[in-house]
Short mmCIF file of C-alpha atoms in Angstrom, two decimals:
data_model
loop_
_atom_site.label_atom_id
_atom_site.label_comp_id
_atom_site.label_asym_id
_atom_site.label_seq_id
_atom_site.Cartn_x
_atom_site.Cartn_y
_atom_site.Cartn_z
CA ALA A 12 0.00 0.00 0.00
CA LEU A 13 2.89 2.30 0.82
CA GLY A 14 4.47 1.56 -2.56
CA LEU A 15 1.27 2.31 -4.40
CA ALA A 16 0.91 5.67 -2.62
CA GLY A 17 4.49 6.68 -3.48
CA LEU A 18 3.88 5.77 -7.13
CA ILE A 19 0.80 7.99 -7.25
CA ILE A 20 2.78 10.94 -5.82
CA VAL A 21 5.60 10.52 -8.39
CA LEU A 22 3.10 10.43 -11.27
CA ALA A 23 1.42 13.63 -9.99
CA ILE A 24 4.71 15.47 -9.87
CA ILE A 25 5.60 14.40 -13.43
CA GLY A 26 2.18 15.64 -14.64
CA VAL A 27 2.71 19.04 -13.08
CA LEU A 28 6.15 19.44 -14.67
CA VAL A 29 4.88 18.48 -18.13
CA SER A 30 1.93 20.83 -17.82
CA SER A 31 4.07 23.83 -16.81
CA GLY A 32 6.50 23.34 -19.71
CA ASP A 33 3.73 23.69 -22.36
CA ASP A 34 1.87 26.67 -20.83
CA ASP A 35 2.70 29.94 -22.65
CA THR A 36 -0.01 32.02 -21.11
CA SER A 37 1.90 33.24 -18.08
CA SER A 38 4.71 35.23 -19.83
CA GLU A 39 5.79 36.98 -23.00
CA ALA A 40 9.05 36.15 -24.78
CA GLU A 41 10.98 38.14 -27.42
CA VAL A 42 12.02 36.37 -30.61
CA ILE A 43 14.83 37.94 -32.62
CA PRO A 44 14.96 36.71 -36.21
CA THR A 45 18.18 34.95 -37.20
CA ALA A 46 18.95 37.34 -40.01
CA THR A 47 18.65 40.24 -37.73
CA ARG A 48 20.93 38.68 -35.18
CA ALA A 49 23.57 38.03 -37.76
CA ALA A 50 23.46 41.57 -39.05
CA THR A 51 23.51 42.99 -35.61
CA ALA A 52 26.56 41.05 -34.58
CA GLY A 53 28.89 43.17 -36.74
CA ILE A 54 27.44 46.69 -35.99
CA ALA A 55 27.98 47.68 -32.40
CA GLY A 56 25.37 49.93 -30.94
CA GLN A 57 22.93 49.79 -33.87
CA VAL A 58 19.29 49.46 -32.90
CA THR A 59 17.47 46.70 -34.89
CA PRO A 60 13.75 46.08 -35.19
CA THR A 61 12.25 43.40 -32.90
CA THR A 62 9.03 41.43 -32.92
CA ARG A 63 6.90 40.34 -30.00
CA ARG A 64 5.05 37.04 -29.89
CA SER A 65 1.45 37.61 -28.91
CA THR A 66 -0.01 35.67 -26.05
CA SER A 67 -2.69 33.12 -26.62
CA THR A 68 -4.87 34.71 -23.95
CA ALA A 69 -6.72 37.85 -25.13
CA THR A 70 -5.80 40.97 -23.23
CA ALA A 71 -7.47 44.42 -23.17
CA THR A 72 -5.79 46.99 -25.39
CA ALA A 73 -4.45 49.86 -23.25
CA GLU A 74 -5.90 53.31 -24.10
CA PRO A 75 -3.23 55.83 -25.21
CA PRO A 76 -2.63 58.50 -22.59
CA ALA A 77 -4.75 61.61 -23.04
CA PRO A 78 -2.71 64.55 -24.38
CA THR A 79 -1.82 67.09 -21.77
CA SER A 80 -1.90 70.81 -22.52
CA THR A 81 1.35 72.74 -22.20
CA PRO A 82 0.89 75.38 -19.51
CA ARG A 83 1.13 78.92 -20.90
CA PRO A 84 3.61 81.24 -19.22
CA ILE A 85 1.98 83.75 -16.95
CA ALA A 86 2.62 87.30 -18.15
CA THR A 87 4.21 89.48 -15.53
CA ALA A 88 4.51 93.28 -15.73
CA THR A 89 8.02 94.65 -16.05
CA PRO A 90 8.70 96.84 -13.03
CA VAL A 91 9.01 100.51 -13.98
CA PRO A 92 11.48 102.39 -11.79
CA SER A 93 9.96 105.30 -9.96
CA PRO A 94 11.30 108.70 -11.08
CA THR A 95 13.83 110.19 -8.75
CA PRO A 96 12.11 113.01 -6.88
CA PRO A 97 13.79 116.39 -7.39
CA VAL A 98 16.05 117.54 -4.61
CA VAL A 99 14.34 120.18 -2.49
CA GLY A 100 15.93 123.58 -3.05
CA GLN A 101 17.61 122.75 -6.35
CA SER A 102 14.92 124.16 -8.64
CA ARG A 103 12.24 126.85 -8.90
CA ALA A 104 9.63 124.12 -9.01
CA ASN A 105 10.70 122.61 -5.68
CA PRO A 106 12.16 125.37 -3.47
CA ILE A 107 12.99 125.22 0.23
CA PRO A 108 9.66 125.83 2.02
CA PHE A 109 9.14 129.32 3.39
CA GLY A 110 10.94 129.71 6.73
CA ALA A 111 12.86 126.42 6.47
CA THR A 112 16.67 126.25 6.26
CA GLY A 113 18.36 125.25 3.02
CA ALA A 114 22.01 124.36 2.56
CA THR A 115 24.68 124.13 -0.12
CA SER A 116 28.10 122.60 0.41
CA ASP A 117 29.29 125.81 2.10
CA TRP A 118 26.28 127.80 3.29
CA GLU A 119 23.07 127.55 5.25
CA VAL A 120 20.36 130.02 4.19
CA GLN A 121 17.01 130.79 5.84
CA VAL A 122 14.34 133.38 4.98
CA LEU A 123 13.07 134.97 8.21
CA GLU A 124 10.76 137.76 6.98
CA VAL A 125 9.49 139.22 3.69
CA VAL A 126 8.03 142.70 3.08
CA ARG A 127 7.01 143.91 -0.39
CA GLY A 128 5.19 146.67 -2.24
CA ALA A 129 4.24 149.88 -0.43
CA ASP A 130 5.44 148.59 2.96
CA ALA A 131 8.87 147.76 1.53
CA LEU A 132 9.13 151.20 -0.10
CA ALA A 133 8.22 152.91 3.19
CA ARG A 134 10.96 151.03 5.04
CA LEU A 135 13.46 151.94 2.35
CA LYS A 136 12.49 155.62 2.54
CA ASP A 137 12.98 155.42 6.31
CA ALA A 138 16.42 153.92 5.75
CA ASN A 139 17.35 156.70 3.31
CA GLN A 140 15.08 159.41 1.97
CA PHE A 141 17.01 159.48 -1.29
CA ASN A 142 16.25 155.85 -2.10
CA ALA A 143 14.54 155.93 -5.51
CA ASP A 144 11.07 154.61 -6.20
CA PRO A 145 10.97 151.30 -8.07
CA LEU A 146 10.84 151.41 -11.87
CA PRO A 147 7.36 151.62 -13.42
CA GLY A 148 5.66 148.21 -13.26
CA MET A 149 8.05 146.98 -10.58
CA GLU A 150 8.01 146.77 -6.77
CA TYR A 151 10.59 146.27 -4.05
CA VAL A 152 10.83 143.05 -2.04
CA LEU A 153 12.66 143.25 1.30
CA ALA A 154 13.90 139.95 2.73
CA SER A 155 15.47 139.35 6.13
CA ILE A 156 17.87 136.43 5.73
CA ARG A 157 19.99 134.34 8.08
CA VAL A 158 23.20 132.88 6.65
CA LYS A 159 25.76 130.54 8.20
CA TYR A 160 29.10 129.44 6.80
CA ILE A 161 29.50 125.64 7.05
CA GLY A 162 32.38 125.19 4.63
CA ALA A 163 35.91 124.06 5.45
CA GLU A 164 37.97 127.10 4.40
CA SER A 165 40.20 128.36 7.20
CA ASP A 166 39.93 132.01 6.08
CA ALA A 167 36.84 134.12 6.76
CA GLN A 168 34.38 134.04 3.84
CA SER A 169 32.55 137.16 2.64
CA ILE A 170 28.84 137.27 1.86
CA ASP A 171 26.47 140.15 1.05
CA PHE A 172 23.12 141.10 -0.48
CA THR A 173 24.44 140.84 -4.05
CA TRP A 174 24.29 137.03 -3.82
CA PHE A 175 20.48 137.09 -3.98
CA GLN A 176 17.90 137.46 -6.76
CA THR A 177 14.21 136.66 -7.14
CA THR A 178 12.04 134.96 -9.73
CA GLY A 179 8.35 134.21 -10.03
CA ASP A 180 5.60 133.59 -12.54
CA ALA A 181 7.02 136.31 -14.85
CA TYR A 182 9.90 133.85 -15.60
CA ILE A 183 12.57 136.52 -15.10
CA LYS A 184 15.55 136.62 -12.75
CA HIS A 185 15.17 139.96 -10.99
CA GLY A 186 18.42 141.36 -9.62
CA TRP A 187 18.98 143.07 -6.30
CA ALA A 188 18.14 146.77 -6.08
CA ALA A 189 20.79 149.48 -5.77
CA VAL A 190 19.45 151.18 -2.63
CA VAL A 191 20.52 151.83 0.94
CA GLU A 192 19.27 148.84 2.93
CA PRO A 193 17.47 149.01 6.27
CA GLU A 194 19.63 148.05 9.21
CA PRO A 195 21.10 145.53 9.58
CA GLU A 196 22.27 145.18 5.99
CA LEU A 197 23.23 141.66 4.98
CA ARG A 198 26.99 141.88 4.76
CA ALA A 199 29.45 139.77 6.78
CA GLU A 200 32.75 137.87 6.90
CA LEU A 201 32.31 134.49 8.55
CA PHE A 202 34.55 131.67 9.71
CA THR A 203 33.22 128.10 9.80
CA GLY A 204 30.22 128.06 12.12
CA GLY A 205 29.72 131.84 12.03
CA GLU A 206 26.34 133.25 11.07
CA ALA A 207 24.70 136.61 10.37
CA VAL A 208 21.23 138.08 9.81
CA GLY A 209 20.44 141.07 7.57
CA TRP A 210 18.20 142.65 4.97
CA THR A 211 18.54 142.50 1.21
CA THR A 212 16.42 144.51 -1.24
CA LEU A 213 15.12 142.60 -4.23
CA GLN A 214 12.67 143.36 -7.04
CA ALA A 215 9.63 141.81 -8.70
CA ARG A 216 6.97 142.84 -11.14
CA GLU A 217 3.99 144.47 -9.47
CA GLY A 218 1.72 141.77 -8.13
CA GLU A 219 3.98 138.95 -9.33
CA THR A 220 3.14 135.70 -7.55
CA ASN A 221 5.06 132.57 -6.57
CA LEU A 222 8.16 134.55 -5.68
CA VAL A 223 11.24 132.44 -5.03
CA LEU A 224 14.57 133.65 -3.64
CA ILE A 225 17.65 132.60 -5.60
CA PHE A 226 20.89 132.26 -3.61
CA GLU A 227 23.93 132.20 -5.87
CA PRO A 228 27.42 132.75 -4.43
CA PHE A 229 29.43 135.35 -6.31
CA LEU A 230 31.61 133.81 -9.07
CA SER A 231 30.97 130.30 -7.74
CA SER A 232 31.40 127.40 -10.17
CA LYS A 233 30.56 124.60 -7.75
CA GLU A 234 27.79 122.23 -8.81
CA GLY A 235 24.68 122.68 -6.68
CA ASP A 236 25.69 126.06 -5.23
CA GLU A 237 22.50 127.68 -6.53
CA LEU A 238 19.71 127.41 -3.96
CA PHE A 239 16.00 128.25 -4.30
CA LEU A 240 13.88 129.30 -1.27
CA ALA A 241 10.17 130.16 -1.26
CA LEU A 242 9.36 133.75 -0.26
CA SER A 243 5.80 132.87 0.74
CA PRO A 244 4.05 129.67 1.81
CA GLY A 245 3.58 127.32 -1.14
CA ALA A 246 5.47 129.47 -3.64
CA ALA A 247 6.93 127.56 -6.59
CA VAL A 248 7.42 128.14 -10.33
CA GLN A 249 6.74 125.41 -12.89
CA PRO A 250 9.17 125.73 -15.83
CA ILE A 251 7.97 125.93 -19.44
CA SER A 252 8.49 122.51 -21.05
CA THR A 253 7.67 123.15 -24.72
CA ARG A 254 9.18 125.48 -27.29
CA LEU A 255 7.14 128.67 -27.64
CA ALA A 256 7.99 129.67 -31.23
CA GLU A 257 9.81 128.05 -34.13
CA ALA A 258 12.90 129.70 -35.61
CA ASN A 259 12.32 131.70 -38.79
CA ASP A 260 14.55 133.07 -41.55
CA ILE A 261 13.43 136.70 -41.37
CA GLY A 262 16.09 139.43 -41.38
CA PHE A 263 19.20 137.55 -42.47
CA ASP A 264 19.61 139.78 -45.53
CA ARG A 265 20.75 143.36 -44.79
CA ASN A 266 18.82 144.57 -47.81
CA GLN A 267 15.66 142.80 -46.64
CA PRO A 268 15.53 143.44 -42.90
CA ALA A 269 12.65 142.48 -40.65
CA ALA A 270 9.98 145.14 -40.97
CA PHE A 271 9.43 147.55 -38.09
CA GLY A 272 7.67 145.55 -35.37
CA GLU A 273 8.15 142.20 -37.16
CA HIS A 274 9.50 139.38 -35.00
CA ILE A 275 12.67 137.45 -35.73
CA VAL A 276 13.07 134.08 -33.98
CA GLY A 277 16.32 132.24 -33.35
CA ASP A 278 17.32 129.32 -31.19
CA THR A 279 16.64 131.11 -27.89
CA TRP A 280 15.21 134.57 -28.53
CA GLU A 281 12.23 136.11 -30.26
CA ILE A 282 13.10 139.78 -30.89
CA TRP A 283 11.29 142.81 -32.30
CA VAL A 284 11.57 146.63 -32.37
CA ILE A 285 8.99 148.51 -30.27
CA GLU A 286 10.08 152.16 -30.66
CA SER A 287 12.97 154.30 -31.84
CA VAL A 288 13.96 157.96 -31.50
CA ARG A 289 17.04 159.80 -32.74
CA GLY A 290 18.82 163.14 -32.79
CA GLU A 291 17.82 165.81 -30.27
CA VAL A 292 14.98 163.75 -28.81
CA ALA A 293 17.33 160.85 -28.13
CA LEU A 294 19.96 163.18 -26.65
CA ALA A 295 17.42 164.73 -24.27
CA ARG A 296 16.35 161.32 -22.97
CA ILE A 297 19.96 160.27 -22.55
CA LYS A 298 20.77 163.42 -20.56
CA GLU A 299 17.69 162.80 -18.42
CA ALA A 300 18.92 159.27 -17.69
CA ASN A 301 22.22 160.70 -16.47
CA MET A 302 23.30 164.32 -16.64
CA PHE A 303 26.92 163.26 -17.02
CA ASN A 304 26.29 161.32 -20.23
CA ASP A 305 28.44 162.80 -23.02
CA ASP A 306 27.14 164.44 -26.16
CA PRO A 307 27.58 162.38 -29.35
CA SER A 308 30.86 162.64 -31.21
CA PRO A 309 31.12 165.41 -33.88
CA GLY A 310 29.16 164.47 -37.00
CA MET A 311 27.28 161.72 -35.13
CA GLU A 312 23.88 161.45 -33.49
CA TYR A 313 22.33 159.15 -30.88
CA VAL A 314 19.60 156.67 -31.72
CA LEU A 315 17.54 155.10 -28.91
CA VAL A 316 15.80 151.82 -29.73
CA LYS A 317 13.35 150.01 -27.49
CA ILE A 318 13.71 146.27 -28.02
CA GLY A 319 11.22 143.55 -27.08
CA ALA A 320 12.51 140.04 -26.41
CA ARG A 321 11.07 136.69 -25.31
CA ASN A 322 12.92 133.51 -24.36
CA VAL A 323 11.29 130.71 -26.40
CA ASN A 324 13.73 127.89 -25.62
CA PRO A 325 12.52 125.49 -22.87
CA GLN A 326 15.99 124.90 -21.45
CA PRO A 327 16.03 124.58 -17.64
CA GLY A 328 18.32 127.53 -16.98
CA SER A 329 18.02 131.23 -17.78
CA SER A 330 19.57 133.18 -20.65
CA GLN A 331 20.88 136.74 -20.66
CA ILE A 332 20.12 139.46 -23.18
CA SER A 333 21.59 142.96 -23.18
CA SER A 334 22.42 145.96 -25.35
CA LEU A 335 25.80 144.36 -26.10
CA SER A 336 24.09 142.14 -28.69
CA PHE A 337 22.88 145.13 -30.76
CA LYS A 338 24.60 147.58 -33.11
CA LEU A 339 23.49 149.98 -35.86
CA THR A 340 24.06 150.26 -39.59
CA GLY A 341 22.56 152.25 -42.45
CA ASP A 342 23.06 153.46 -46.00
CA ALA A 343 26.71 154.32 -45.32
CA GLY A 344 27.42 150.58 -45.08
CA ARG A 345 29.21 150.92 -41.76
CA VAL A 346 28.46 149.01 -38.54
CA TYR A 347 28.80 151.51 -35.68
CA GLU A 348 30.20 150.75 -32.25
CA ASN A 349 27.89 151.45 -29.32
CA PRO A 350 28.47 154.58 -27.22
CA ILE A 351 29.42 154.17 -23.59
CA LEU A 352 26.73 155.82 -21.44
CA VAL A 353 23.94 155.28 -18.94
CA GLU A 354 20.86 154.23 -20.88
CA PRO A 355 17.32 155.32 -20.02
CA ALA A 356 15.35 152.93 -17.81
CA PRO A 357 14.55 150.24 -18.35
CA GLU A 358 17.78 149.44 -20.07
CA LEU A 359 17.92 146.18 -22.00
CA SER A 360 19.76 143.98 -19.51
CA PHE A 361 17.87 140.91 -18.33
CA ASP A 362 18.28 137.30 -17.26
CA VAL A 363 15.23 135.39 -18.49
CA TYR A 364 13.81 131.87 -18.21
CA ALA A 365 11.75 130.30 -21.00
CA GLY A 366 8.41 132.07 -21.18
CA GLY A 367 9.70 135.41 -19.91
CA SER A 368 9.20 138.56 -22.01
CA VAL A 369 11.13 141.80 -21.47
CA GLU A 370 11.62 145.17 -23.11
CA GLY A 371 14.30 147.78 -22.68
CA TRP A 372 16.25 150.62 -24.27
CA VAL A 373 19.45 150.33 -26.27
CA ALA A 374 21.55 153.44 -26.97
CA LEU A 375 23.17 153.41 -30.43
CA GLU A 376 24.99 155.91 -32.65
CA CYS A 377 25.22 156.65 -36.36
CA ALA A 378 26.31 159.40 -38.77
CA ALA A 379 24.08 162.46 -38.48
CA GLY A 380 21.25 162.26 -40.99
CA GLU A 381 22.04 158.72 -42.16
CA THR A 382 19.02 156.97 -43.68
CA ASN A 383 17.66 153.43 -43.84
CA LEU A 384 18.87 152.61 -40.35
CA ARG A 385 18.81 148.97 -39.30
CA VAL A 386 19.53 147.34 -35.96
CA VAL A 387 22.08 144.54 -36.22
CA TYR A 388 21.43 141.69 -33.75
CA GLU A 389 24.13 139.13 -32.99
CA PRO A 390 23.80 136.86 -29.91
CA LEU A 391 26.58 137.55 -27.45
CA PHE A 392 29.28 134.85 -27.23
CA SER A 393 27.85 132.95 -30.21
CA PHE A 394 30.40 131.79 -32.79
CA THR A 395 27.91 130.27 -35.23
CA ALA A 396 24.86 132.58 -35.30
CA LYS A 397 24.60 134.91 -38.28
CA PRO A 398 23.62 138.58 -37.82
CA ARG A 399 19.96 139.54 -38.17
CA PHE A 400 18.71 142.95 -39.34
CA LEU A 401 15.64 144.86 -38.12
CA ALA A 402 14.38 148.06 -39.76
CA LEU A 403 13.78 151.15 -37.60
CA GLU A 404 11.19 152.74 -39.90
#
């Protein structure tokens, strides 16, 4: 019985082994064709096609993966740098607030008090009865100013009222007035740390608003030495940012000058003739301006010309115009030098920002009785500008 049982077990084991050797449903095997093997044997690294033997048991075909969308980049705004705010006190548009202290590399400056108009004139008359009235259309501006020297020079440094000017919505740099100041006058010599307080007399057009004090050390060439301080709460002047008139070609030909009153326009200035007088009338006005003015040279006569001018160039700084840019010519074909004398007020001598208009007298000279007089205008210190001609009649 034991032998029969052992025989049955041996037969069962043999049946299992035979069955497992014929079953091809449990795995997949790769079959590489002989030809492919032979070819592959001599080409290292070459990829050859292969075939797969399918299984006898049906299997579900796998679905291809669904396509995925490529994420779009998220747009981000490029940061725009904020504009650098203007330094307080370095421009008319952003002056030191009224009553606050401003500073350059060498000086502290503070406006303590401002008096203008009739009150300023009364104080000036009290200071000296011979102080003249302001020019027509102008008014005095008295400013009490504290200054302190903070520079490093070992010698005492001088400062006085001539370092100050004003500007406002007339777009003109008004100079200091030649008068006797109320006491104390702003004039001092200061070592480092020394300070002084005094009055300076300035000018403005009657009723001009947004007055700003300009502090500019005499003959200084240091960057940033010019300082702007408000003369009333909130005062500031916005510069002109666009050109006010385009240049024209009028008056370049001496034989075809600009007509009387016609405007010529260059890079910076728009200029025209307002009025002219000559001979005895001109001499009388010149003597009235200053009794010590000389008579004209023998055979010559004076010609007074009132010139109008406007700065049309929106540059940030101011430009100067004066009688030195004007001469006279006529039918004799000679350009005459200007006489040296005190001109009637207002004389043509101004420092003007873009947008500012001025007018003033120029004293000229020509041969007595000469006809077809023309003003010759040449910008001072210009080496490229051509002369322009303006008729006087």
